[in-house]
mmCIF file of C-alpha atoms and ligand atoms in Angstrom:
data_model
loop_
_atom_site.group_PDB
_atom_site.id
_atom_site.type_symbol
_atom_site.label_atom_id
_atom_site.label_comp_id
_atom_site.label_asym_id
_atom_site.label_seq_id
_atom_site.Cartn_x
_atom_site.Cartn_y
_atom_site.Cartn_z
ATOM 1 C CA MET A 186 -0.167 0.225 -0.180
ATOM 2 C CA GLU A 187 1.284 3.573 -0.516
ATOM 3 C CA ASP A 188 1.006 6.703 1.800
ATOM 4 C CA LEU A 189 0.085 8.701 -1.447
ATOM 5 C CA ILE A 190 -0.864 8.620 -5.116
ATOM 6 C CA ILE A 191 -0.102 11.923 -7.384
ATOM 7 C CA ILE A 192 -1.952 11.768 -10.119
ATOM 8 C CA GLY A 193 -0.462 13.951 -13.039
ATOM 9 C CA GLY A 194 3.243 15.377 -13.280
ATOM 10 C CA GLY A 195 2.900 18.699 -14.249
ATOM 11 C CA PRO A 196 4.311 21.447 -11.585
ATOM 12 C CA ALA A 197 1.627 20.423 -9.544
ATOM 13 C CA GLY A 198 1.655 17.198 -9.351
ATOM 14 C CA LEU A 199 5.424 17.165 -9.055
ATOM 15 C CA THR A 200 5.578 19.807 -6.477
ATOM 16 C CA ALA A 201 3.135 17.575 -4.157
ATOM 17 C CA GLY A 202 5.901 14.677 -5.292
ATOM 18 C CA LEU A 203 8.799 16.909 -3.956
ATOM 19 C CA TYR A 204 7.117 17.717 -0.839
ATOM 20 C CA ALA A 205 5.567 14.261 0.273
ATOM 21 C CA ALA A 206 9.007 12.463 -0.806
ATOM 22 C CA ARG A 207 11.007 15.131 1.316
ATOM 23 C CA ALA A 208 8.351 13.993 3.537
ATOM 24 C CA LYS A 209 9.101 10.759 4.051
ATOM 25 C CA LEU A 210 5.843 9.446 2.987
ATOM 26 C CA LYS A 211 6.014 6.477 0.483
ATOM 27 C CA THR A 212 5.027 8.235 -2.227
ATOM 28 C CA LEU A 213 4.096 7.333 -6.391
ATOM 29 C CA LEU A 214 3.255 10.020 -9.424
ATOM 30 C CA LEU A 215 1.103 8.310 -11.759
ATOM 31 C CA GLU A 216 1.837 10.393 -15.232
ATOM 32 C CA ARG A 217 0.233 9.326 -18.338
ATOM 33 C CA LEU A 218 2.787 10.217 -21.258
ATOM 34 C CA ALA A 219 6.334 11.997 -19.209
ATOM 35 C CA PRO A 220 6.082 14.338 -16.771
ATOM 36 C CA GLY A 221 6.099 17.758 -17.553
ATOM 37 C CA GLY A 222 1.878 18.730 -18.364
ATOM 38 C CA GLN A 223 0.890 21.884 -20.268
ATOM 39 C CA ILE A 224 4.006 23.851 -19.353
ATOM 40 C CA LEU A 225 5.709 21.723 -22.015
ATOM 41 C CA THR A 226 3.593 23.195 -24.642
ATOM 42 C CA THR A 227 4.266 26.524 -23.440
ATOM 43 C CA ASP A 228 8.194 27.999 -25.353
ATOM 44 C CA TRP A 229 9.434 30.307 -22.422
ATOM 45 C CA VAL A 230 7.971 31.386 -19.010
ATOM 46 C CA GLU A 231 8.724 34.812 -18.288
ATOM 47 C CA ASN A 232 6.525 35.144 -14.868
ATOM 48 C CA TYR A 233 7.354 32.524 -12.596
ATOM 49 C CA PRO A 234 9.530 33.779 -10.270
ATOM 50 C CA GLY A 235 13.361 33.051 -10.055
ATOM 51 C CA PHE A 236 14.167 33.271 -13.307
ATOM 52 C CA PRO A 237 14.639 36.997 -14.475
ATOM 53 C CA GLU A 238 15.389 36.229 -17.712
ATOM 54 C CA GLY A 239 12.861 34.044 -18.078
ATOM 55 C CA VAL A 240 12.669 29.970 -18.202
ATOM 56 C CA SER A 241 11.750 27.133 -21.127
ATOM 57 C CA GLY A 242 8.479 24.765 -20.186
ATOM 58 C CA TYR A 243 10.977 21.948 -20.591
ATOM 59 C CA ASP A 244 13.499 23.193 -18.694
ATOM 60 C CA LEU A 245 11.338 24.243 -15.690
ATOM 61 C CA VAL A 246 9.777 20.932 -15.564
ATOM 62 C CA ASP A 247 12.845 18.910 -15.603
ATOM 63 C CA LYS A 248 14.522 20.885 -12.991
ATOM 64 C CA MET A 249 11.440 20.346 -11.339
ATOM 65 C CA LYS A 250 11.142 16.511 -12.014
ATOM 66 C CA ARG A 251 15.211 16.085 -10.616
ATOM 67 C CA GLN A 252 14.359 17.814 -7.838
ATOM 68 C CA ALA A 253 11.912 15.557 -6.565
ATOM 69 C CA GLU A 254 13.681 12.273 -7.878
ATOM 70 C CA LYS A 255 16.501 14.013 -5.658
ATOM 71 C CA PHE A 256 14.597 13.452 -2.189
ATOM 72 C CA GLY A 257 13.606 9.446 -3.616
ATOM 73 C CA LEU A 258 9.716 10.608 -5.375
ATOM 74 C CA THR A 259 8.925 7.483 -7.763
ATOM 75 C CA ILE A 260 7.391 7.858 -11.022
ATOM 76 C CA GLU A 261 5.276 5.637 -13.360
ATOM 77 C CA SER A 262 4.302 5.790 -17.127
ATOM 78 C CA GLN A 263 0.701 4.331 -16.387
ATOM 79 C CA GLU A 264 -2.485 5.692 -17.261
ATOM 80 C CA VAL A 265 -5.277 4.946 -14.287
ATOM 81 C CA GLN A 266 -8.427 4.045 -15.753
ATOM 82 C CA ARG A 267 -10.861 4.357 -12.464
ATOM 83 C CA LEU A 268 -10.375 5.043 -8.944
ATOM 84 C CA GLU A 269 -12.414 3.991 -6.208
ATOM 85 C CA LEU A 270 -12.221 6.112 -3.355
ATOM 86 C CA THR A 271 -14.071 6.580 0.254
ATOM 87 C CA ALA A 272 -13.117 8.053 3.408
ATOM 88 C CA GLU A 273 -11.733 4.893 4.428
ATOM 89 C CA LYS A 274 -10.647 2.577 1.069
ATOM 90 C CA LYS A 275 -8.994 4.341 -1.939
ATOM 91 C CA MET A 276 -8.357 1.937 -4.842
ATOM 92 C CA VAL A 277 -6.810 3.059 -7.844
ATOM 93 C CA PHE A 278 -6.600 1.367 -11.056
ATOM 94 C CA THR A 279 -4.559 1.660 -13.741
ATOM 95 C CA ASP A 280 -3.930 -0.487 -17.040
ATOM 96 C CA SER A 281 -1.288 -2.262 -15.709
ATOM 97 C CA ARG A 282 -1.959 -2.756 -11.801
ATOM 98 C CA THR A 283 -5.041 -1.557 -8.783
ATOM 99 C CA ILE A 284 -2.926 -0.190 -6.287
ATOM 100 C CA GLU A 285 -4.293 1.105 -2.892
ATOM 101 C CA THR A 286 -3.056 4.103 -1.427
ATOM 102 C CA LYS A 287 -3.779 5.760 2.623
ATOM 103 C CA ALA A 288 -4.087 9.504 0.466
ATOM 104 C CA LEU A 289 -4.616 10.409 -2.941
ATOM 105 C CA ILE A 290 -3.581 14.223 -4.876
ATOM 106 C CA ILE A 291 -5.036 14.491 -7.975
ATOM 107 C CA ALA A 292 -2.795 17.000 -10.253
ATOM 108 C CA SER A 293 -4.423 15.541 -13.435
ATOM 109 C CA GLY A 294 -4.591 19.437 -15.292
ATOM 110 C CA ALA A 295 -6.535 20.534 -18.299
ATOM 111 C CA ALA A 296 -6.365 19.765 -21.901
ATOM 112 C CA PRO A 297 -6.719 22.611 -25.324
ATOM 113 C CA GLN A 298 -10.850 23.295 -25.954
ATOM 114 C CA LYS A 299 -11.705 22.263 -28.817
ATOM 115 C CA LEU A 300 -13.879 24.571 -31.928
ATOM 116 C CA GLY A 301 -16.088 21.587 -32.622
ATOM 117 C CA ILE A 302 -16.189 23.006 -36.165
ATOM 118 C CA GLU A 303 -16.109 21.254 -39.709
ATOM 119 C CA GLY A 304 -12.417 20.311 -40.827
ATOM 120 C CA GLU A 305 -10.921 20.495 -37.368
ATOM 121 C CA GLY A 306 -11.059 16.717 -36.698
ATOM 122 C CA LEU A 307 -9.542 16.164 -39.875
ATOM 123 C CA PHE A 308 -6.597 18.640 -40.177
ATOM 124 C CA THR A 309 -5.391 18.123 -36.380
ATOM 125 C CA GLY A 310 -1.995 17.366 -37.311
ATOM 126 C CA LYS A 311 -2.090 18.230 -40.570
ATOM 127 C CA GLY A 312 -2.116 22.401 -40.295
ATOM 128 C CA VAL A 313 -4.642 22.114 -37.067
ATOM 129 C CA SER A 314 -2.806 22.859 -33.831
ATOM 130 C CA TYR A 315 -3.136 23.376 -30.396
ATOM 131 C CA CYS A 316 0.639 23.496 -29.456
ATOM 132 C CA ALA A 317 2.798 26.433 -31.387
ATOM 133 C CA THR A 318 5.800 25.683 -29.428
ATOM 134 C CA CYS A 319 5.223 22.071 -30.845
ATOM 135 C CA ASP A 320 4.455 23.172 -34.798
ATOM 136 C CA GLY A 321 5.360 27.132 -34.884
ATOM 137 C CA PRO A 322 8.544 26.030 -36.807
ATOM 138 C CA PHE A 323 6.758 23.906 -39.267
ATOM 139 C CA PHE A 324 4.988 27.095 -40.607
ATOM 140 C CA ARG A 325 7.980 28.976 -41.848
ATOM 141 C CA ASP A 326 7.613 31.640 -44.418
ATOM 142 C CA GLN A 327 3.901 30.583 -44.098
ATOM 143 C CA ALA A 328 0.589 31.932 -42.993
ATOM 144 C CA VAL A 329 -0.980 30.604 -40.525
ATOM 145 C CA ALA A 330 -4.320 31.902 -38.291
ATOM 146 C CA VAL A 331 -4.344 31.965 -34.441
ATOM 147 C CA ILE A 332 -7.672 31.606 -32.948
ATOM 148 C CA GLY A 333 -9.016 33.166 -29.655
ATOM 149 C CA GLY A 334 -8.207 36.580 -27.707
ATOM 150 C CA GLY A 335 -7.040 35.302 -24.068
ATOM 151 C CA ASP A 336 -3.496 35.351 -22.786
ATOM 152 C CA THR A 337 -2.771 31.927 -24.593
ATOM 153 C CA ALA A 338 -3.741 33.161 -28.078
ATOM 154 C CA VAL A 339 -1.734 36.363 -28.098
ATOM 155 C CA GLU A 340 1.314 34.671 -26.386
ATOM 156 C CA GLU A 341 1.575 32.582 -28.555
ATOM 157 C CA ALA A 342 0.849 35.026 -31.689
ATOM 158 C CA VAL A 343 3.951 36.616 -31.513
ATOM 159 C CA TYR A 344 5.308 33.607 -31.110
ATOM 160 C CA LEU A 345 4.472 32.125 -34.762
ATOM 161 C CA ALA A 346 5.037 35.554 -35.962
ATOM 162 C CA ARG A 347 9.062 34.302 -35.885
ATOM 163 C CA PHE A 348 8.363 31.451 -37.875
ATOM 164 C CA ALA A 349 5.202 33.049 -40.283
ATOM 165 C CA SER A 350 5.174 35.337 -42.625
ATOM 166 C CA ARG A 351 1.333 36.455 -41.530
ATOM 167 C CA VAL A 352 -0.432 35.499 -38.392
ATOM 168 C CA TYR A 353 -4.033 36.555 -38.557
ATOM 169 C CA LEU A 354 -5.650 36.706 -34.979
ATOM 170 C CA VAL A 355 -9.143 35.736 -35.564
ATOM 171 C CA HIS A 356 -10.946 36.749 -32.360
ATOM 172 C CA ARG A 357 -14.716 36.906 -31.983
ATOM 173 C CA ARG A 358 -15.206 39.981 -30.338
ATOM 174 C CA ASP A 359 -13.676 43.042 -30.609
ATOM 175 C CA LYS A 360 -11.465 43.565 -27.402
ATOM 176 C CA LEU A 361 -8.913 40.723 -26.676
ATOM 177 C CA ARG A 362 -8.936 39.356 -22.850
ATOM 178 C CA ALA A 363 -5.366 39.255 -22.541
ATOM 179 C CA VAL A 364 -3.635 41.104 -20.301
ATOM 180 C CA GLN A 365 -2.062 44.760 -21.777
ATOM 181 C CA LEU A 366 1.838 43.862 -21.763
ATOM 182 C CA ILE A 367 0.704 41.178 -24.135
ATOM 183 C CA GLN A 368 -1.463 43.161 -26.127
ATOM 184 C CA GLU A 369 0.966 45.416 -27.042
ATOM 185 C CA ARG A 370 3.884 43.074 -27.815
ATOM 186 C CA ALA A 371 1.248 42.216 -30.451
ATOM 187 C CA ARG A 372 0.391 44.923 -31.639
ATOM 188 C CA SER A 373 3.700 46.285 -32.361
ATOM 189 C CA GLU A 374 4.507 42.912 -34.293
ATOM 190 C CA PRO A 375 4.786 43.996 -37.627
ATOM 191 C CA LYS A 376 3.326 40.368 -38.932
ATOM 192 C CA MET A 377 0.542 40.517 -36.992
ATOM 193 C CA HIS A 378 -3.108 40.956 -38.304
ATOM 194 C CA PHE A 379 -6.284 40.985 -36.359
ATOM 195 C CA ILE A 380 -9.885 39.907 -37.508
ATOM 196 C CA TRP A 381 -12.027 41.559 -34.675
ATOM 197 C CA ASP A 382 -15.879 40.186 -34.530
ATOM 198 C CA THR A 383 -15.080 36.983 -36.298
ATOM 199 C CA ILE A 384 -15.751 33.069 -35.616
ATOM 200 C CA ALA A 385 -14.234 30.292 -37.805
ATOM 201 C CA VAL A 386 -16.854 27.999 -39.237
ATOM 202 C CA LYS A 387 -14.884 25.650 -41.248
ATOM 203 C CA ILE A 388 -11.144 24.295 -41.832
ATOM 204 C CA VAL A 389 -10.840 23.408 -45.481
ATOM 205 C CA GLY A 390 -7.954 21.835 -47.056
ATOM 206 C CA ASP A 391 -6.598 18.385 -48.859
ATOM 207 C CA THR A 392 -4.055 16.503 -47.764
ATOM 208 C CA GLY A 393 -2.951 19.610 -45.517
ATOM 209 C CA VAL A 394 -4.981 22.973 -44.119
ATOM 210 C CA LYS A 395 -5.588 25.732 -47.399
ATOM 211 C CA GLY A 396 -7.291 28.306 -45.719
ATOM 212 C CA LEU A 397 -10.609 28.754 -43.287
ATOM 213 C CA ASP A 398 -14.178 29.975 -43.284
ATOM 214 C CA LEU A 399 -14.547 32.784 -40.947
ATOM 215 C CA LYS A 400 -17.977 34.645 -40.389
ATOM 216 C CA ASN A 401 -18.048 38.314 -39.305
ATOM 217 C CA LEU A 402 -20.829 37.636 -36.127
ATOM 218 C CA LYS A 403 -22.084 41.922 -36.428
ATOM 219 C CA THR A 404 -21.823 42.259 -39.968
ATOM 220 C CA GLY A 405 -23.139 38.415 -40.920
ATOM 221 C CA GLU A 406 -20.119 38.812 -44.074
ATOM 222 C CA MET A 407 -18.437 34.955 -44.676
ATOM 223 C CA LYS A 408 -15.247 35.423 -46.067
ATOM 224 C CA HIS A 409 -12.532 33.038 -47.149
ATOM 225 C CA LEU A 410 -8.983 33.392 -45.450
ATOM 226 C CA PRO A 411 -6.338 31.557 -47.263
ATOM 227 C CA VAL A 412 -3.834 30.355 -44.526
ATOM 228 C CA GLU A 413 -1.518 26.908 -44.363
ATOM 229 C CA GLY A 414 -1.640 26.837 -40.318
ATOM 230 C CA VAL A 415 -4.905 27.068 -37.692
ATOM 231 C CA PHE A 416 -3.760 27.123 -34.255
ATOM 232 C CA VAL A 417 -6.662 27.650 -31.859
ATOM 233 C CA PHE A 418 -6.246 28.465 -28.422
ATOM 234 C CA ILE A 419 -9.146 28.790 -26.735
ATOM 235 C CA GLY A 420 -9.362 27.326 -23.224
ATOM 236 C CA TYR A 421 -8.990 24.905 -21.681
ATOM 237 C CA VAL A 422 -11.148 21.988 -20.452
ATOM 238 C CA PRO A 423 -10.280 19.889 -16.888
ATOM 239 C CA ASN A 424 -9.025 16.802 -17.067
ATOM 240 C CA SER A 425 -11.840 15.131 -14.698
ATOM 241 C CA SER A 426 -13.366 12.238 -16.341
ATOM 242 C CA LEU A 427 -11.696 9.987 -13.366
ATOM 243 C CA VAL A 428 -13.584 11.491 -10.823
ATOM 244 C CA LYS A 429 -16.818 12.739 -12.826
ATOM 245 C CA GLY A 430 -19.910 11.859 -10.423
ATOM 246 C CA ILE A 431 -17.558 10.327 -7.504
ATOM 247 C CA LEU A 432 -16.018 13.936 -6.255
ATOM 248 C CA PRO A 433 -18.305 17.029 -6.664
ATOM 249 C CA LEU A 434 -17.301 19.789 -9.865
ATOM 250 C CA ASP A 435 -18.168 23.068 -10.439
ATOM 251 C CA GLU A 436 -20.071 24.135 -13.651
ATOM 252 C CA TRP A 437 -16.967 23.827 -16.182
ATOM 253 C CA GLY A 438 -16.164 20.173 -14.558
ATOM 254 C CA PHE A 439 -13.222 21.701 -12.517
ATOM 255 C CA ILE A 440 -12.801 19.912 -9.324
ATOM 256 C CA LYS A 441 -13.763 21.898 -6.274
ATOM 257 C CA THR A 442 -12.363 21.958 -3.030
ATOM 258 C CA ASP A 443 -11.182 23.707 -0.070
ATOM 259 C CA ASN A 444 -8.693 25.681 0.829
ATOM 260 C CA ASP A 445 -6.496 23.214 1.722
ATOM 261 C CA MET A 446 -6.931 21.576 -1.252
ATOM 262 C CA GLU A 447 -9.050 18.414 0.321
ATOM 263 C CA THR A 448 -12.335 17.648 -1.650
ATOM 264 C CA GLU A 449 -15.333 16.152 0.256
ATOM 265 C CA ILE A 450 -13.683 12.690 0.459
ATOM 266 C CA PRO A 451 -11.257 13.136 3.133
ATOM 267 C CA GLY A 452 -7.424 12.170 2.222
ATOM 268 C CA VAL A 453 -8.476 12.875 -1.453
ATOM 269 C CA PHE A 454 -7.288 16.202 -2.927
ATOM 270 C CA ALA A 455 -6.772 18.081 -5.902
ATOM 271 C CA ALA A 456 -4.215 20.331 -7.027
ATOM 272 C CA GLY A 457 -3.139 22.866 -10.314
ATOM 273 C CA ASP A 458 -5.247 23.392 -13.308
ATOM 274 C CA VAL A 459 -8.216 20.684 -12.679
ATOM 275 C CA ARG A 460 -8.804 22.421 -9.392
ATOM 276 C CA SER A 461 -11.621 25.021 -9.721
ATOM 277 C CA LYS A 462 -9.974 28.276 -9.388
ATOM 278 C CA ALA A 463 -9.622 31.500 -10.794
ATOM 279 C CA LEU A 464 -5.951 31.687 -12.345
ATOM 280 C CA ARG A 465 -4.234 28.996 -13.623
ATOM 281 C CA GLN A 466 0.009 29.284 -14.124
ATOM 282 C CA VAL A 467 2.603 27.784 -12.416
ATOM 283 C CA ALA A 468 2.736 29.697 -9.345
ATOM 284 C CA THR A 469 -0.265 28.565 -8.412
ATOM 285 C CA ALA A 470 0.385 25.202 -9.377
ATOM 286 C CA VAL A 471 3.466 24.476 -7.431
ATOM 287 C CA GLY A 472 1.738 26.149 -4.040
ATOM 288 C CA GLU A 473 -1.701 24.238 -4.870
ATOM 289 C CA GLY A 474 0.771 21.372 -4.728
ATOM 290 C CA ALA A 475 2.881 21.781 -1.606
ATOM 291 C CA THR A 476 -0.322 22.712 0.111
ATOM 292 C CA ALA A 477 -2.166 19.155 -0.861
ATOM 293 C CA ALA A 478 1.245 17.585 0.024
ATOM 294 C CA TYR A 479 1.300 18.909 3.104
ATOM 295 C CA MET A 480 -2.444 18.874 4.258
ATOM 296 C CA ALA A 481 -2.025 14.939 2.885
ATOM 297 C CA GLU A 482 0.586 14.158 5.543
ATOM 298 C CA ARG A 483 -1.157 15.889 8.512
ATOM 299 C CA PHE A 484 -3.937 13.514 6.916
ATOM 300 C CA LEU A 485 -2.000 10.534 7.102
ATOM 301 C CA GLU A 486 -0.895 11.421 10.649
ATOM 302 C CA ARG A 487 -4.374 11.642 11.917
ATOM 303 C CA VAL A 488 -5.723 7.958 10.563
ATOM 304 C CA LYS A 489 -2.053 6.448 11.056
ATOM 305 C CA ASP A 490 -3.915 4.002 13.706
ATOM 306 C CA ASN A 491 -6.696 3.584 11.469
ATOM 307 C CA ILE A 492 -5.440 3.056 8.186
HETATM 308 P P1 NAP B 517 -8.942 32.306 -21.502
HETATM 309 O O1 NAP B 517 -7.848 33.439 -20.710
HETATM 310 O O2 NAP B 517 -10.251 31.359 -21.494
HETATM 311 O O3 NAP B 517 -9.549 32.889 -22.897
HETATM 312 C C1 NAP B 517 -10.241 32.126 -24.142
HETATM 313 C C2 NAP B 517 -10.136 33.067 -25.499
HETATM 314 O O4 NAP B 517 -10.400 32.150 -26.690
HETATM 315 C C3 NAP B 517 -10.897 34.417 -25.228
HETATM 316 O O5 NAP B 517 -10.546 35.383 -25.698
HETATM 317 C C4 NAP B 517 -12.945 33.646 -25.473
HETATM 318 O O6 NAP B 517 -12.784 34.799 -26.123
HETATM 319 C C5 NAP B 517 -11.972 32.857 -26.756
HETATM 320 N N1 NAP B 517 -12.931 31.569 -26.912
HETATM 321 C C6 NAP B 517 -13.120 30.883 -26.290
HETATM 322 N N2 NAP B 517 -14.082 29.990 -26.413
HETATM 323 C C7 NAP B 517 -14.443 30.346 -27.971
HETATM 324 C C8 NAP B 517 -15.213 29.466 -28.896
HETATM 325 N N3 NAP B 517 -15.687 28.789 -29.285
HETATM 326 N N4 NAP B 517 -14.696 30.053 -30.460
HETATM 327 C C9 NAP B 517 -13.640 31.391 -30.569
HETATM 328 N N5 NAP B 517 -13.120 31.809 -29.629
HETATM 329 C C10 NAP B 517 -13.629 30.956 -28.262
HETATM 330 O O7 NAP B 517 -7.713 31.409 -21.916
HETATM 331 P P2 NAP B 517 -6.893 31.017 -21.696
HETATM 332 O O8 NAP B 517 -6.036 32.566 -22.545
HETATM 333 O O9 NAP B 517 -5.833 30.075 -22.699
HETATM 334 O O10 NAP B 517 -5.752 31.105 -20.578
HETATM 335 C C11 NAP B 517 -6.367 30.395 -19.763
HETATM 336 C C12 NAP B 517 -5.449 31.122 -18.180
HETATM 337 O O11 NAP B 517 -3.945 30.932 -18.332
HETATM 338 C C13 NAP B 517 -6.200 32.692 -17.439
HETATM 339 O O12 NAP B 517 -6.168 32.979 -16.905
HETATM 340 C C14 NAP B 517 -4.351 32.936 -18.568
HETATM 341 O O13 NAP B 517 -4.109 34.306 -17.841
HETATM 342 C C15 NAP B 517 -3.513 32.434 -18.198
HETATM 343 N N6 NAP B 517 -2.195 32.376 -18.954
HETATM 344 C C16 NAP B 517 -1.607 33.153 -18.443
HETATM 345 C C17 NAP B 517 -0.414 33.332 -19.375
HETATM 346 C C18 NAP B 517 0.900 34.291 -18.717
HETATM 347 O O14 NAP B 517 0.660 35.249 -17.797
HETATM 348 N N7 NAP B 517 1.590 34.403 -19.298
HETATM 349 C C19 NAP B 517 0.092 32.741 -20.339
HETATM 350 C C20 NAP B 517 -0.810 32.095 -21.248
HETATM 351 C C21 NAP B 517 -2.142 31.725 -20.293
HETATM 352 P P3 NAP B 517 -13.684 35.640 -25.153
HETATM 353 O O15 NAP B 517 -12.701 36.554 -24.565
HETATM 354 O O16 NAP B 517 -15.001 36.348 -26.477
HETATM 355 O O17 NAP B 517 -14.761 34.975 -24.135
#
């Protein structure tokens, strides 16, 4: 039996793992692929304290992983299929085994929201992308469109301007949601072109993307935009399907916790992007991971004579 299982190896899970392993809890971190999470798709992180010059998402998470492993955290690549959670007993069923744990931290993160329009699925990986860091260099000297108006869309659009000949930012309103500093960077980038009050209705192409059919929401006018790449950054959906029907979720599916990261079930915690909250950042994820691990340790102290 494990003292603690952590599901998810992004900044929240790795920080929880660091704290728990350092507190000498028998801790296992389960990650579906390789540790890292969404931060791996972020080119450059410049608002995580301690790195005045900024740091690449890859380097940051690699350092977190090595630091946690130094204190004895065990990380295994296994996909969790199912959970059985009660105050008394917590069972984790992975694709290869069944593990009982005394406490659990869910740090399974979030995944990019899809547009849900014709051509999106067909051309995913063939011109439609949700990761500029991964796919930007494929679009050297080509025109690309970015959908969305939040921090991610605008920041990634500026990044794509390094490679692309033109970057069209298609936003459904006439005002960006992104913070001012990021907006200013985009406005001063000569390759950026803003298309306001407009949604994408169809992605068209043959073996790859050839263009985007757009609709102006104010005038109703339809327009075809020839582009070779379409990058979608319209928010994220939580990876919370494992606990649907087991734990209370908010209206968007994020896991509800108290201020100590504990869910309705004693000994079950959530941290990072999968948790219901206002701000999803590496800085908030690591704080929540640390708190969840500390509260898990206190939970184990409390129940040690009963489990
Ligand atoms: P977000 O802030 O939720 O923005 C999503 C954007 O997509 C909005 O502009 C929204 O339009 C648009 N949108 C949503 N659904 C759409 C649809 N079906 N069709 C067309 N457009 C649609 O998401 P995010 O930019 O990924 O940011 C998520 C969180 O991460 C935020 O808290 C953000 O501050 C943070 N973040 C911070 C940084 C940084 O500090 N450097 C970088 C990246 C992300 P409306 O504006 O009309 O709603």
